[in-house]
Coordinates of C-alpha atoms in Angstrom, one line a residue:
X1 CA 180.3 -110.3 -154.3
X2 CA 177.2 -108.1 -154.2
X3 CA 175.7 -107.2 -157.6
X4 CA 176.3 -103.6 -158.7
X5 CA 173.8 -101.0 -157.7
X6 CA 171.3 -100.3 -160.5
X7 CA 170.2 -96.8 -161.5
X8 CA 166.5 -96.9 -162.4
X9 CA 164.3 -94.1 -163.5
X10 CA 160.5 -94.1 -163.6
X11 CA 159.3 -91.4 -165.8
X12 CA 155.6 -90.4 -165.7
X13 CA 154.0 -87.8 -167.9
X14 CA 152.0 -85.2 -166.0
X15 CA 148.2 -85.4 -166.7
X16 CA 149.2 -86.7 -170.1
X17 CA 145.9 -86.7 -172.1
X18 CA 144.8 -83.4 -170.6
X19 CA 148.2 -81.9 -171.1
X20 CA 148.2 -82.8 -174.8
X21 CA 144.8 -81.2 -175.2
X22 CA 146.0 -78.0 -173.4
X23 CA 149.2 -77.9 -175.5
X24 CA 147.3 -78.2 -178.8
X25 CA 144.5 -75.8 -177.9
X26 CA 145.7 -72.5 -176.3
X27 CA 142.1 -71.8 -175.2
X28 CA 142.3 -74.7 -172.8
X29 CA 145.5 -73.5 -171.1
X30 CA 145.1 -72.6 -167.4
X31 CA 141.5 -73.9 -167.4
X32 CA 140.2 -77.1 -165.6
X33 CA 140.1 -79.8 -168.3
X34 CA 138.8 -83.3 -168.2
X35 CA 139.3 -85.8 -171.1
X36 CA 136.5 -88.3 -171.1
X37 CA 133.0 -89.2 -172.1
X38 CA 130.0 -86.9 -172.2
X39 CA 128.0 -86.7 -168.9
X40 CA 124.7 -87.6 -170.6
X41 CA 126.2 -90.9 -171.9
X42 CA 127.5 -92.0 -168.5
X43 CA 130.9 -91.0 -169.5
X44 CA 133.9 -91.2 -167.1
X45 CA 137.0 -89.0 -166.8
X46 CA 140.0 -90.6 -168.4
X47 CA 142.4 -87.8 -167.3
X48 CA 142.1 -84.4 -165.5
X49 CA 144.4 -81.4 -165.7
X50 CA 145.9 -80.1 -162.5
X51 CA 143.5 -77.2 -162.6
X52 CA 140.6 -79.7 -162.5
X53 CA 142.3 -81.8 -159.8
X54 CA 142.2 -78.8 -157.5
X55 CA 138.4 -79.2 -157.5
X56 CA 138.7 -83.0 -156.7
X57 CA 138.2 -84.2 -160.3
X58 CA 140.0 -87.5 -160.8
X59 CA 140.3 -90.2 -163.4
X60 CA 137.6 -92.9 -163.4
X61 CA 135.1 -90.4 -161.9
X62 CA 131.8 -90.1 -163.7
X63 CA 131.8 -87.0 -165.8
X64 CA 128.5 -85.8 -164.4
X65 CA 129.9 -85.9 -160.9
X66 CA 133.1 -84.1 -162.1
X67 CA 130.9 -81.3 -163.5
X68 CA 129.0 -81.0 -160.2
X69 CA 132.3 -80.6 -158.4
X70 CA 133.7 -78.2 -161.0
X71 CA 131.0 -76.4 -163.0
X72 CA 133.6 -74.6 -165.2
X73 CA 135.1 -77.9 -166.2
X74 CA 135.8 -78.2 -169.9
X75 CA 135.2 -81.8 -171.1
X76 CA 137.1 -82.9 -174.2
X77 CA 136.4 -86.2 -175.9
X78 CA 139.5 -88.5 -176.1
X79 CA 141.7 -88.5 -179.2
X80 CA 143.8 -91.6 -178.7
X81 CA 145.6 -91.5 -182.0
X82 CA 147.0 -88.1 -181.0
X83 CA 148.0 -89.4 -177.6
X84 CA 149.7 -92.4 -179.1
X85 CA 151.7 -90.2 -181.4
X86 CA 152.8 -88.1 -178.5
X87 CA 153.7 -91.2 -176.5
X88 CA 155.8 -92.6 -179.3
X89 CA 157.8 -89.4 -179.4
X90 CA 158.3 -89.5 -175.6
X91 CA 159.5 -93.1 -175.8
X92 CA 161.9 -92.2 -178.7
X93 CA 163.4 -89.5 -176.5
X94 CA 163.9 -92.0 -173.6
X95 CA 165.6 -94.4 -176.0
X96 CA 168.2 -91.7 -176.8
X97 CA 169.5 -92.3 -173.3
X98 CA 169.2 -96.1 -173.1
X99 CA 167.7 -99.1 -175.0
X100 CA 166.5 -100.4 -171.7
X101 CA 163.1 -98.7 -171.7
X102 CA 160.1 -100.7 -170.4
X103 CA 156.8 -98.9 -171.3
X104 CA 154.0 -99.5 -168.8
X105 CA 151.4 -97.4 -170.6
X106 CA 151.2 -94.5 -173.0
X107 CA 152.4 -92.1 -170.4
X108 CA 155.0 -93.9 -168.2
X109 CA 158.0 -96.1 -168.4
X110 CA 161.0 -97.5 -166.6
X111 CA 164.5 -96.9 -167.7
X112 CA 167.7 -98.7 -166.6
X113 CA 170.5 -96.1 -166.9
X114 CA 173.1 -98.0 -165.0
X115 CA 175.0 -98.0 -168.3
X116 CA 173.6 -95.4 -170.7
X117 CA 174.2 -94.0 -174.2
X118 CA 175.2 -90.6 -172.8
X119 CA 178.0 -92.0 -170.6
X120 CA 176.5 -90.1 -167.7
X121 CA 177.3 -91.7 -164.3
X122 CA 174.5 -89.8 -162.4
X123 CA 171.0 -91.0 -163.1
X124 CA 169.7 -87.7 -161.7
X125 CA 171.4 -85.9 -164.6
X126 CA 169.9 -88.4 -167.1
X127 CA 166.4 -87.8 -165.7
X128 CA 166.9 -84.0 -165.8
X129 CA 168.0 -84.1 -169.4
X130 CA 165.1 -86.3 -170.4
X131 CA 162.6 -83.9 -168.7
X132 CA 164.3 -81.0 -170.5
X133 CA 164.1 -82.7 -173.9
X134 CA 160.5 -83.6 -173.5
X135 CA 159.6 -80.0 -172.5
X136 CA 161.7 -78.5 -175.4
X137 CA 160.6 -80.9 -178.1
X138 CA 157.0 -81.7 -177.1
X139 CA 156.0 -78.8 -174.9
X140 CA 154.9 -81.3 -172.2
X141 CA 156.1 -82.0 -168.7
X142 CA 157.1 -85.2 -166.9
X143 CA 157.9 -86.2 -163.4
X144 CA 160.8 -88.6 -162.7
X145 CA 161.8 -90.8 -159.8
X146 CA 165.4 -92.1 -159.5
X147 CA 166.2 -95.0 -157.3
X148 CA 168.1 -98.3 -157.1
X149 CA 165.0 -100.4 -158.1
X150 CA 161.6 -100.2 -159.8
X151 CA 159.5 -100.1 -156.7
X152 CA 161.3 -97.1 -155.2
X153 CA 161.6 -95.3 -158.5
X154 CA 157.9 -95.5 -159.1
X155 CA 157.0 -94.1 -155.7
X156 CA 159.6 -91.3 -156.2
X157 CA 158.1 -90.2 -159.5
X158 CA 154.9 -89.4 -157.8
X159 CA 156.5 -87.6 -154.8
X160 CA 156.6 -84.0 -156.3
X161 CA 154.1 -83.9 -159.2
X162 CA 153.8 -82.1 -161.5
X163 CA 157.2 -81.6 -163.2
X164 CA 159.0 -83.2 -160.3
X165 CA 162.3 -84.9 -159.9
X166 CA 162.9 -87.0 -156.8
X167 CA 166.1 -89.0 -156.1
X168 CA 166.3 -91.8 -153.5
X169 CA 170.0 -92.5 -153.1
X170 CA 170.9 -95.9 -151.7
X171 CA 171.9 -94.2 -148.4
X172 CA 168.5 -92.6 -148.1
X173 CA 166.4 -95.7 -148.8
X174 CA 165.7 -96.6 -145.2
X175 CA 164.7 -93.1 -144.2
X176 CA 162.4 -92.9 -147.2
X177 CA 160.7 -96.2 -146.4
X178 CA 160.1 -95.1 -142.8
X179 CA 157.8 -92.3 -144.2
X180 CA 155.5 -94.5 -146.2
X181 CA 152.0 -95.8 -145.4
X182 CA 151.2 -99.5 -146.1
X183 CA 149.3 -98.5 -149.3
X184 CA 152.7 -97.7 -150.9
X185 CA 153.5 -101.4 -151.1
X186 CA 153.1 -102.7 -154.6
X187 CA 149.8 -104.7 -155.0
X188 CA 148.2 -103.2 -151.9
X189 CA 144.9 -101.6 -152.7
X190 CA 142.1 -100.5 -150.3
X191 CA 140.9 -104.0 -149.6
X192 CA 144.3 -105.5 -148.9
X193 CA 145.2 -102.4 -146.8
X194 CA 142.2 -103.0 -144.6
X195 CA 143.3 -106.6 -144.1
X196 CA 146.8 -105.5 -143.2
X197 CA 145.5 -102.8 -140.8
X198 CA 143.4 -105.5 -139.1
X199 CA 146.6 -107.3 -138.0
X200 CA 148.3 -104.1 -136.9
X201 CA 150.1 -103.0 -140.0
X202 CA 149.8 -99.2 -140.5
X203 CA 153.1 -98.3 -142.1
X204 CA 155.1 -100.0 -144.8
X205 CA 157.9 -100.9 -142.3
X206 CA 155.4 -102.6 -140.0
X207 CA 155.4 -105.5 -142.4
X208 CA 158.9 -106.4 -141.2
X209 CA 157.8 -107.0 -137.6
X210 CA 154.5 -108.8 -138.0
X211 CA 154.2 -112.5 -137.4
X212 CA 154.7 -114.3 -140.8
X213 CA 151.8 -116.6 -140.2
X214 CA 149.5 -113.7 -139.5
X215 CA 150.7 -111.9 -142.7
X216 CA 150.2 -115.0 -144.8
X217 CA 146.7 -115.4 -143.3
X218 CA 145.8 -111.9 -144.3
X219 CA 147.3 -111.7 -147.8
X220 CA 148.2 -115.3 -148.8
X221 CA 150.9 -115.8 -151.4
X222 CA 151.5 -112.0 -151.5
X223 CA 153.2 -112.2 -148.1
X224 CA 156.7 -113.0 -149.3
X225 CA 156.7 -110.2 -151.9
X226 CA 155.4 -107.6 -149.4
X227 CA 158.2 -108.6 -147.0
X228 CA 160.8 -108.1 -149.7
X229 CA 159.4 -104.7 -150.7
X230 CA 159.2 -103.6 -147.0
X231 CA 163.0 -104.1 -147.0
X232 CA 163.3 -101.8 -150.0
X233 CA 164.3 -104.7 -152.2
X234 CA 163.0 -105.3 -155.7
X235 CA 165.1 -107.4 -158.1
X236 CA 162.9 -107.1 -161.1
X237 CA 164.9 -106.0 -164.2
X238 CA 163.8 -103.4 -166.7
X239 CA 162.5 -105.4 -169.6
X240 CA 162.3 -103.5 -172.9
X241 CA 160.5 -106.5 -174.5
X242 CA 157.9 -106.9 -171.7
X243 CA 155.3 -109.3 -173.2
X244 CA 151.7 -108.2 -173.3
X245 CA 149.7 -110.0 -170.7
X246 CA 146.1 -109.3 -171.9
X247 CA 143.9 -107.8 -174.6
X248 CA 140.5 -106.5 -173.6
X249 CA 137.7 -104.1 -174.5
X250 CA 134.7 -102.8 -172.5
X251 CA 131.9 -100.4 -172.9
X252 CA 129.6 -98.4 -170.5
X253 CA 126.1 -98.1 -171.8
X254 CA 124.1 -94.9 -172.0
X255 CA 121.3 -96.7 -170.2
X256 CA 121.3 -100.0 -168.4
X257 CA 120.8 -103.1 -170.6
X258 CA 118.2 -105.4 -169.3
X259 CA 117.4 -107.3 -172.6
X260 CA 119.4 -110.5 -173.0
X261 CA 119.5 -110.0 -176.8
X262 CA 121.1 -106.5 -176.4
X263 CA 123.6 -107.9 -173.9
X264 CA 124.5 -110.7 -176.2
X265 CA 125.0 -108.3 -179.1
X266 CA 127.2 -106.1 -177.0
X267 CA 129.3 -109.1 -176.0
X268 CA 129.7 -110.1 -179.7
X269 CA 130.8 -106.6 -180.7
X270 CA 133.4 -106.5 -177.9
X271 CA 134.7 -110.0 -178.9
X272 CA 135.2 -108.7 -182.4
X273 CA 137.2 -105.7 -181.1
X274 CA 139.4 -108.0 -179.0
X275 CA 139.9 -110.5 -181.9
X276 CA 141.0 -107.6 -184.1
X277 CA 143.5 -106.4 -181.5
X278 CA 144.8 -110.0 -181.1
X279 CA 145.2 -110.4 -184.9
X280 CA 147.0 -107.0 -185.2
X281 CA 149.5 -108.2 -182.7
X282 CA 149.8 -111.7 -184.1
X283 CA 148.6 -113.2 -180.8
X284 CA 146.1 -115.9 -179.7
X285 CA 144.6 -116.4 -176.3
X286 CA 143.8 -119.4 -174.1
X287 CA 141.7 -117.6 -171.5
X288 CA 138.6 -115.5 -172.1
X289 CA 137.3 -113.3 -169.3
X290 CA 134.2 -111.1 -169.0
X291 CA 133.4 -108.2 -166.7
X292 CA 129.9 -107.3 -165.8
X293 CA 128.9 -104.2 -163.8
X294 CA 125.3 -104.1 -162.7
X295 CA 123.2 -100.9 -162.4
X296 CA 124.1 -100.7 -158.7
X297 CA 127.8 -100.7 -159.6
X298 CA 128.4 -104.2 -158.3
X299 CA 131.0 -105.7 -160.5
X300 CA 131.7 -109.4 -161.2
X301 CA 134.1 -111.3 -163.5
X302 CA 134.1 -114.7 -164.9
X303 CA 136.8 -116.5 -166.8
X304 CA 137.5 -119.8 -168.6
X305 CA 140.7 -121.3 -169.9
X306 CA 141.1 -123.9 -172.7
X307 CA 144.3 -125.6 -173.9
X308 CA 143.8 -124.4 -177.5
X309 CA 144.6 -120.7 -178.0
X310 CA 142.4 -118.7 -180.4
X311 CA 142.0 -115.3 -182.0
X312 CA 138.7 -116.1 -183.7
X313 CA 136.0 -113.6 -183.0
X314 CA 133.2 -116.2 -183.1
X315 CA 135.0 -118.5 -180.7
X316 CA 135.8 -115.7 -178.3
X317 CA 132.3 -114.4 -178.5
X318 CA 130.8 -117.9 -177.8
X319 CA 133.0 -118.4 -174.8
X320 CA 132.2 -114.9 -173.5
X321 CA 128.4 -115.6 -173.9
X322 CA 128.8 -118.8 -172.0
X323 CA 130.5 -116.9 -169.2
X324 CA 127.7 -114.3 -169.3
X325 CA 125.2 -117.0 -168.6
X326 CA 127.0 -117.7 -165.4
X327 CA 126.2 -114.3 -164.1
X328 CA 122.9 -112.6 -163.0
X329 CA 122.8 -110.4 -166.2
X330 CA 119.6 -112.1 -167.4
X331 CA 117.8 -110.8 -164.3
X332 CA 119.6 -107.6 -163.4
X333 CA 120.2 -104.4 -165.4
X334 CA 123.8 -104.1 -166.7
X335 CA 125.7 -100.9 -166.8
X336 CA 129.0 -102.1 -168.3
X337 CA 130.2 -105.2 -170.1
X338 CA 133.8 -106.1 -170.9
X339 CA 135.5 -109.0 -172.8
X340 CA 139.2 -109.8 -172.1
X341 CA 141.7 -112.4 -173.1
X342 CA 144.7 -113.7 -171.2
X343 CA 147.2 -116.5 -171.5
X344 CA 148.5 -115.0 -174.8
X345 CA 150.8 -116.8 -177.2
X346 CA 152.4 -115.6 -180.4
X347 CA 151.1 -117.1 -183.7
X348 CA 153.2 -120.1 -184.5
X349 CA 154.0 -120.8 -180.9

């Protein structure tokens, strides 16, 4: 017997950080707004309002470049406590419909509404009610995608932004897949897309016909997963208790660091931030990772895993410094440094 069809919603807040700023400051409404760092300190855009996006302003863009593209851009420094408070209220509204809510970040989550607290058989109606409640209670808008699985729901939520609602009914899945480029596949970024195009894969559905050996040669172990997605299949359940996979911190410097002592001090500060986050969550980590971005924007990572997990700032810092020594930081100016931890275990485990 086939398993029952699931009803999955992916709900994604529209330009979340920028929308919170516009909501709370009437002077910003209708204006191009970017939330991010100051241009003089090599800041980057964390979020852009739709008015700013019309000028090509995007997240992760250097603020200085964003201002060149949109001279009237209003740059607002991030207020993460306020965004977290708004996020908690959004998630609380979602949990009025179902306990099966899997947050992905502050501004997006999956919901399994196959069985829901409202007794509503149509997921589209649940999504519409959620959007209405978020608008009425928080004065914010969200876009929602409704589909039989996570993969399709996430694509659908981005189909008609902002304030969109897109439903992919089971009978429409194949027609929907036929429209999609290969980049729509989960895990396919620009580099992987180039590899796939090199073997003749332009559209998502082209994955079905390509020689399995050629696909494996291009993307390795990702091949099986891509084939499954290309059929519109994604069995992953919505997990409300999705475990955290990493804790990290990074910083971009106002001017490149070329002094080893300054780099080491930055690594130690980042290690202290990561250790504090681990302690707050009662976690320890087996793997320490560093990220180094040089002045020419070349980025490298290094990682090391030990059997014993730790949340000690000194230990994390020492391991991160050892990893830094395996890079060219001592002889090249450094623009950004990051320290991350993976392989997380709960205290007592």
